XYZ file of C-alpha atoms in Angstrom:
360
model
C -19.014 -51.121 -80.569
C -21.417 -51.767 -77.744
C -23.805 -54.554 -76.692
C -27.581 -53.609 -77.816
C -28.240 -54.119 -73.883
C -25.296 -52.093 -72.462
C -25.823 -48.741 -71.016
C -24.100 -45.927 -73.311
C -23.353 -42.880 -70.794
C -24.275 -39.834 -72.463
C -21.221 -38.192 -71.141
C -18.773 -40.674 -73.512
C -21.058 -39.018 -75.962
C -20.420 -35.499 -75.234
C -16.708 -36.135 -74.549
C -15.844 -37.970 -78.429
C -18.020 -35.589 -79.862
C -17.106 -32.168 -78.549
C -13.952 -32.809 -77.656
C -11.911 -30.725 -80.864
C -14.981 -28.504 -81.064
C -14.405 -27.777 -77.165
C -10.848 -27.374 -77.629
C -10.568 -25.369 -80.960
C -13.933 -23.482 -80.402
C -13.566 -22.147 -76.680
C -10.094 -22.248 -76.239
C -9.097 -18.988 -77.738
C -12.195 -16.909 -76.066
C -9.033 -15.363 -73.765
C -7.993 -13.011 -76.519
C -11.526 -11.724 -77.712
C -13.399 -8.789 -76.628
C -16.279 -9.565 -74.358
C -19.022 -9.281 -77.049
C -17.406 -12.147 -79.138
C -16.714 -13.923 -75.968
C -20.567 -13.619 -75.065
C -21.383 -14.598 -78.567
C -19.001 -17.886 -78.705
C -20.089 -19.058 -74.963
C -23.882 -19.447 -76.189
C -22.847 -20.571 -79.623
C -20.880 -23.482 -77.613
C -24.073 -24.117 -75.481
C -26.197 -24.332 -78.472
C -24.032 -26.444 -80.366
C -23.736 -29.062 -77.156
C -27.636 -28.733 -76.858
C -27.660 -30.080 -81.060
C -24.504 -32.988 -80.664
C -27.168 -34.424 -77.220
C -30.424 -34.184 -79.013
C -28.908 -36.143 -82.218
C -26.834 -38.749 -79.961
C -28.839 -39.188 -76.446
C -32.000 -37.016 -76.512
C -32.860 -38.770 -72.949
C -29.842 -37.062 -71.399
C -30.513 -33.740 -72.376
C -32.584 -33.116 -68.872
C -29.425 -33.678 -67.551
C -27.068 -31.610 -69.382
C -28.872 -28.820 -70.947
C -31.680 -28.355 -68.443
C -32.186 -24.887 -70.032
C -33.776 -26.110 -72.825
C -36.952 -28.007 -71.003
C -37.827 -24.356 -68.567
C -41.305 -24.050 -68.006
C -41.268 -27.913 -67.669
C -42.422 -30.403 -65.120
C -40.383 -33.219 -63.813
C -43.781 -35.281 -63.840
C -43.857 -34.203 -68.101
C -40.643 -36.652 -68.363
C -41.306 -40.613 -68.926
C -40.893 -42.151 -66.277
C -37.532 -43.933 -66.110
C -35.954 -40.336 -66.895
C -38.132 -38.865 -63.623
C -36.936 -41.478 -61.725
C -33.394 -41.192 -62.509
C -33.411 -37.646 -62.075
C -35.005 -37.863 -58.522
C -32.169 -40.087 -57.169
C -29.384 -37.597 -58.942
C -31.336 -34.809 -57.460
C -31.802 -36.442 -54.007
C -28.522 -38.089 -54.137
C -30.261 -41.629 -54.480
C -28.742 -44.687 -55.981
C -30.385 -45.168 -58.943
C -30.727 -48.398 -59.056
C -33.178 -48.009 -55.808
C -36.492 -48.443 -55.971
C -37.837 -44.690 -55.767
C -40.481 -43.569 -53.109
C -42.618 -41.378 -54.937
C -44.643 -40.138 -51.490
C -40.926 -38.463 -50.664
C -41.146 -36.796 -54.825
C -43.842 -35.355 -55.414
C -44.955 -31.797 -54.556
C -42.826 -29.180 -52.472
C -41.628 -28.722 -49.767
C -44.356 -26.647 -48.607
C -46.929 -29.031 -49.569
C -45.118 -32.026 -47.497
C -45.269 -30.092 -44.659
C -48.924 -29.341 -44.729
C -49.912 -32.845 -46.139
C -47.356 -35.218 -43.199
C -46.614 -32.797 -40.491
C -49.864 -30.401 -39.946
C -50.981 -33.187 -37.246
C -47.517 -32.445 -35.127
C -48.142 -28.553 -35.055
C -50.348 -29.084 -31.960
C -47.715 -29.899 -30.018
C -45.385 -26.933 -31.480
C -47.837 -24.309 -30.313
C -46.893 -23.852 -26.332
C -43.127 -23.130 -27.702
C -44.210 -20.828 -30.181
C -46.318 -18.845 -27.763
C -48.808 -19.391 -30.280
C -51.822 -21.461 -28.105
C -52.944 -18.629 -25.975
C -55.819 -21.099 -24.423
C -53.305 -23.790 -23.213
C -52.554 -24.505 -19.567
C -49.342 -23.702 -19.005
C -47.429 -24.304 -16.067
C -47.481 -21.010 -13.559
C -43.661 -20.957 -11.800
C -43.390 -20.934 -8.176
C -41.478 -20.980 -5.278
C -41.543 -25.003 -5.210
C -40.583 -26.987 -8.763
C -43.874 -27.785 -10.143
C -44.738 -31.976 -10.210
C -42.705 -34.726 -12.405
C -44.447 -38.308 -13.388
C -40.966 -39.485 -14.568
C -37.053 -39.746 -12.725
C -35.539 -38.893 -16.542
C -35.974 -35.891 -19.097
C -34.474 -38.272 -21.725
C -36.381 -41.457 -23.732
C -34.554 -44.544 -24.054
C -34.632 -44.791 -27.934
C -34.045 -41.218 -28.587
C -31.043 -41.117 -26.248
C -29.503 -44.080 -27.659
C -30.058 -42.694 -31.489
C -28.397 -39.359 -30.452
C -25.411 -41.212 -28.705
C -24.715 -43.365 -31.587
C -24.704 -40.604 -33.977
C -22.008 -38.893 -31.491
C -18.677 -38.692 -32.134
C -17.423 -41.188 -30.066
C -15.180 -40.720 -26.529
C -11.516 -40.594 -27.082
C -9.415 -43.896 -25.652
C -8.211 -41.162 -23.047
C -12.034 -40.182 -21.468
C -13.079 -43.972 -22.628
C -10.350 -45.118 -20.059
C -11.998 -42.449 -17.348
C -15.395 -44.371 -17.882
C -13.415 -48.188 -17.070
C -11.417 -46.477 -14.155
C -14.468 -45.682 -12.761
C -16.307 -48.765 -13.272
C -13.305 -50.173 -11.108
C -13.150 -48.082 -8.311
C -16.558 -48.867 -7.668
C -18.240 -45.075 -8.421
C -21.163 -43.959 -9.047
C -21.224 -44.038 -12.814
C -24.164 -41.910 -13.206
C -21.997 -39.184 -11.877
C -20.158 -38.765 -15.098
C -21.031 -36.697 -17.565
C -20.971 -39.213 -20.443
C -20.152 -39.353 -23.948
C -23.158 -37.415 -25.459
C -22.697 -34.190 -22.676
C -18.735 -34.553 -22.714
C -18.434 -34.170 -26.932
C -20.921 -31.631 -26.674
C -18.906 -29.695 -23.851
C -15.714 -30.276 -26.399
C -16.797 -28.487 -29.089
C -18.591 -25.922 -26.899
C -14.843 -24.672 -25.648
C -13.873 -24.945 -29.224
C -16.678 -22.751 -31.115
C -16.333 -20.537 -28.273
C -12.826 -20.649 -28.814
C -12.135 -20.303 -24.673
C -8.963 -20.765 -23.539
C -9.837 -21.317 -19.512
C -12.453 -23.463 -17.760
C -13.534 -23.526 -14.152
C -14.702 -27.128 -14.003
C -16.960 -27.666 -10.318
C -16.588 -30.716 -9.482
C -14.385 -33.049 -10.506
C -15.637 -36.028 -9.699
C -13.252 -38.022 -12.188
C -12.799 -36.256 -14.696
C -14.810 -36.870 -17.205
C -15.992 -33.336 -18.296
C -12.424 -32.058 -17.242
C -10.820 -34.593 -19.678
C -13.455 -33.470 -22.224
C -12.729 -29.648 -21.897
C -9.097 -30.343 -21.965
C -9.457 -31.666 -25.360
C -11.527 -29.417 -26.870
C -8.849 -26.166 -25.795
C -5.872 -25.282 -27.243
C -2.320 -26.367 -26.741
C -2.353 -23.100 -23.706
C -6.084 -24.037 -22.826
C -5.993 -24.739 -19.344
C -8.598 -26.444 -17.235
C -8.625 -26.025 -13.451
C -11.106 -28.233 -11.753
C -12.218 -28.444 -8.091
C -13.049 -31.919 -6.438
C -13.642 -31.874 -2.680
C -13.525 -35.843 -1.896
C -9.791 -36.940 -1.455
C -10.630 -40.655 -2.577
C -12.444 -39.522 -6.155
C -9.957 -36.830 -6.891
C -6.993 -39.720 -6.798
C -8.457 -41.691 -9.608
C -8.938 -38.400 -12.000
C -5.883 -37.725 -10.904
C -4.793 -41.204 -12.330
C -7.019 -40.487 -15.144
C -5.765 -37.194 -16.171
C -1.720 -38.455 -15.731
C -2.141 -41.410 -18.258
C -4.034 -38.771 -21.050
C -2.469 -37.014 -23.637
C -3.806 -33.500 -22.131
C -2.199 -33.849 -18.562
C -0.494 -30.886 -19.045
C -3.819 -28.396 -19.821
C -5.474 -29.934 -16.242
C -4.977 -28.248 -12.926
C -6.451 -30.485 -10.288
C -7.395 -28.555 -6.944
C -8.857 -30.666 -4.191
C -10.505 -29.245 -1.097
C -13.801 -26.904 -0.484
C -14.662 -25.463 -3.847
C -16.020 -21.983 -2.315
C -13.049 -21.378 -0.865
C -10.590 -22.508 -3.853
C -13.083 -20.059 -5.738
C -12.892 -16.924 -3.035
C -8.833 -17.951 -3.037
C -8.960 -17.947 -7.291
C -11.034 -14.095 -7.467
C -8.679 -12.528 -4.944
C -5.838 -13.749 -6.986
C -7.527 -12.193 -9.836
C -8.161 -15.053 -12.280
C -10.681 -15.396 -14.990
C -12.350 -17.814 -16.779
C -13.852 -17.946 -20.286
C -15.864 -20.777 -18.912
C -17.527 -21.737 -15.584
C -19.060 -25.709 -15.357
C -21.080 -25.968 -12.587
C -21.583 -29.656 -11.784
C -20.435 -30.209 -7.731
C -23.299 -30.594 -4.869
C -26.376 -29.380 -6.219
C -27.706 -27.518 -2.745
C -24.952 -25.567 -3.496
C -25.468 -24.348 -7.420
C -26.568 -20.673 -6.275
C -23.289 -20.088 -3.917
C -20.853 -20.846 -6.907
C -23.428 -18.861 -9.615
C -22.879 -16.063 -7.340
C -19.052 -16.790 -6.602
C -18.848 -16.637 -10.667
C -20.991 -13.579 -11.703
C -19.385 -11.298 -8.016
C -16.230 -12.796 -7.621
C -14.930 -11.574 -10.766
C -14.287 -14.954 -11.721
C -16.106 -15.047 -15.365
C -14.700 -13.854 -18.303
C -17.029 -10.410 -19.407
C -17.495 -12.414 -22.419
C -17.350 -15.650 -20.823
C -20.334 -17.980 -20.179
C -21.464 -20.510 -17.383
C -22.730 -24.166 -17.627
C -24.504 -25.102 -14.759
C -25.324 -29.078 -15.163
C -28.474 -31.197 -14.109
C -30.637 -27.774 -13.933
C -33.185 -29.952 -14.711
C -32.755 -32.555 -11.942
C -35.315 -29.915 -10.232
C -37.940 -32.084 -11.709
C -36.730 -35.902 -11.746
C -35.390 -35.350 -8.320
C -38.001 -36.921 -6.136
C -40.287 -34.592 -4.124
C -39.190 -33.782 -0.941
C -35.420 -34.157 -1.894
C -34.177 -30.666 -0.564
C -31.316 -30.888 -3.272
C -34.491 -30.629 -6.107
C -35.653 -27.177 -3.945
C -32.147 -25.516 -4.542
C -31.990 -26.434 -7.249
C -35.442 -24.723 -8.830
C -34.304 -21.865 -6.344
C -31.189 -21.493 -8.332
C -32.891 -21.687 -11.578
C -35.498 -18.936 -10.738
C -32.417 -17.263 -9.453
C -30.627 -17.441 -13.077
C -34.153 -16.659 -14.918
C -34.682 -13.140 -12.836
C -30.841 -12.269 -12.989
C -31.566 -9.268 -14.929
C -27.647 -9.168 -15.757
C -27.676 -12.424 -17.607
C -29.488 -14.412 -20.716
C -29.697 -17.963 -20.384
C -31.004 -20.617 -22.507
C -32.151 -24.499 -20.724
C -30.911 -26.861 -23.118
C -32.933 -30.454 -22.740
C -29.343 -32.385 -23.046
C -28.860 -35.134 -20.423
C -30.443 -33.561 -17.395
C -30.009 -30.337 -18.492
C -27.800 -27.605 -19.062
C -28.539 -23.620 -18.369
C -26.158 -21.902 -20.873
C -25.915 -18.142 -19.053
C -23.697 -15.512 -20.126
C -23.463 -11.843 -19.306
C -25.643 -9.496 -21.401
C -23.903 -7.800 -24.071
């Protein structure tokens, strides 16, 4: 027996009640022919419908939905609308429900809450054909701000981010202690993100452009195979020794080929050997982005299906005017954008990253 106050689950219902009639009834449908099978399955259904209205008629919404078509949720009193919202929703019950989130479609909700933000959809969408939009030239065009990124929405994106492995978190200390430029590294947001890229893309071999120490090599490393290979180029003796000391203490030492010298020649040296690479990261001395794009796409050095990620392409904004590194930049861009060899897409992560591959 149960307490007058206690909760009786209309499943214990349906499982003492059913359970010989589930057993005995349906069990044998194996050996009938399909009509009596047909026949028995709704015969079942009906019979479940009859043992719920007699011992929990409230739960029937739940477990013979069938029988209320043509109904509204709203129709239901309200402790059963409630209750059905959270299951529906995946709600705990016992929380409070917001009925602003329940009622109506989806369709409706968007009219009724986000109509007011379609303004600012429009210039994507092509759709505002009286809007002032920006008219590309042979200079970038004028930047208020040093950053692409907002503080909040940078910090809600990172935290939902899978975090850095204690291999590339040991990277980011190294280079806290060596006294580097910390900016330089690509970070935890831009280094999972260039993890799974190799991964979805299922690549094999990444040119990685500068080094600096290591952090995007590390992070390409661990997204590849066990024969993924990364060879990366750093030109400065003194930063390639601590990825060097970086990569030796990781668990993917083996998949990193450090090179250190002038990276246009390592790459002329690389195409005349005849090696390719599923992936090119551009990400070395930014005056110099449209010398390795072209060492990539004429050297023979990318993959035909292969792509290149070329870093900070949008540094040709929050670089400050006058900086002749924000000039090559845009120059390199516009370079990319009338390539008519390539499709590219300028993804707003970090300070940007052109994804360009070869058209099919």
């Amino acid at each position: 027996p149960h307490h007058a106050n206690e909760y009786h689950h209309p499943s214990t219902t349906m499982n003492v009640l059913t359970a010989s009639f589930r057993r005995g009834f349906v069990g044998g449908v194996g050996y009938l022919p399909k009509p009596q099978i047909t026949r028995k399955i709704k015969l079942f259904a009906a019979t479940r419908a009859l043992i719920l209205l007699v011992s929990c008629p409230a739960a029937v919404p739940f477990y013979c939905p069938q029988i209320f078509v043509g109904h509204k949720k709203q129709e239901y009193s309200s402790g059963i609308k409630h209750a059905n919202a959270a299951a529906d929703e995946n709600i705990p019950a016992s929380q409070p429900f917001n009925e602003k989130n329940s009622e109506g479609s989806y369709n409706e909700w968007i009219e009724k809450s986000q109509s007011k933000r379609a303004e600012a959809h429009n210039e994507r969408l092509g759709l505002d054909a009286d809007a002032t939009r920006l008219t590309l030239t042979a200079e970038p065009p004028a930047f208020e701000s040093d950053t692409i990124f907002k503080k909040t929405v940078e910090d809600y994106a990172t935290q939902l981010t899978t975090a850095a492995s204690p291999d590339v978190d040991r990277i980011t200390s190294m280079t806290s202690e060596a006294g580097m430029f910390m900016p330089c590294m690509v970070g935890q947001l831009e280094g999972q993100f260039l993890k799974m890229f190799v991964q979805t893309a299922k690549s094999k071999t990444v040119l990685d452009i500068g080094t600096f120490t290591g952090y995007s090599a590390l992070s390409f490393a661990e997204g590849l195979p066990a024969d993924g290979n990364v060879l990366t180029i750093e030109n400065d003796e003194k930063t390639a020794a601590v990825a060097k000391r970086c990569f030796d203490a990781s668990a993917q030492a083996s998949k990193i080929d450090l090179r250190v010298g002038s990276a246009p020649a390592i790459m002329e040296e690389l195409g005349s050997s005849g090696r390719k690479f599923d992936i090119v990261f551009i990400d070395a001395d930014k005056d110099n982005y449209a010398t390795y794009y072209k060492l990539a796409m004429d050297g023979g050095l990318l993959a035909d299906d292969g792509c290149i990620l070329a870093d900070n392409s949008l540094c040709a904004l929050v670089y400050e005017e006058g900086d002749i590194r924000r000039q090559r930049l845009h120059e390199f861009n516009m370079m990319v954008a009338n390539d008519d060899r390539v499709e590219q897409t300028v993804l707003t992560v970090r300070e940007g990253i052109t994804v360009i591959r070869k058209k099919l």
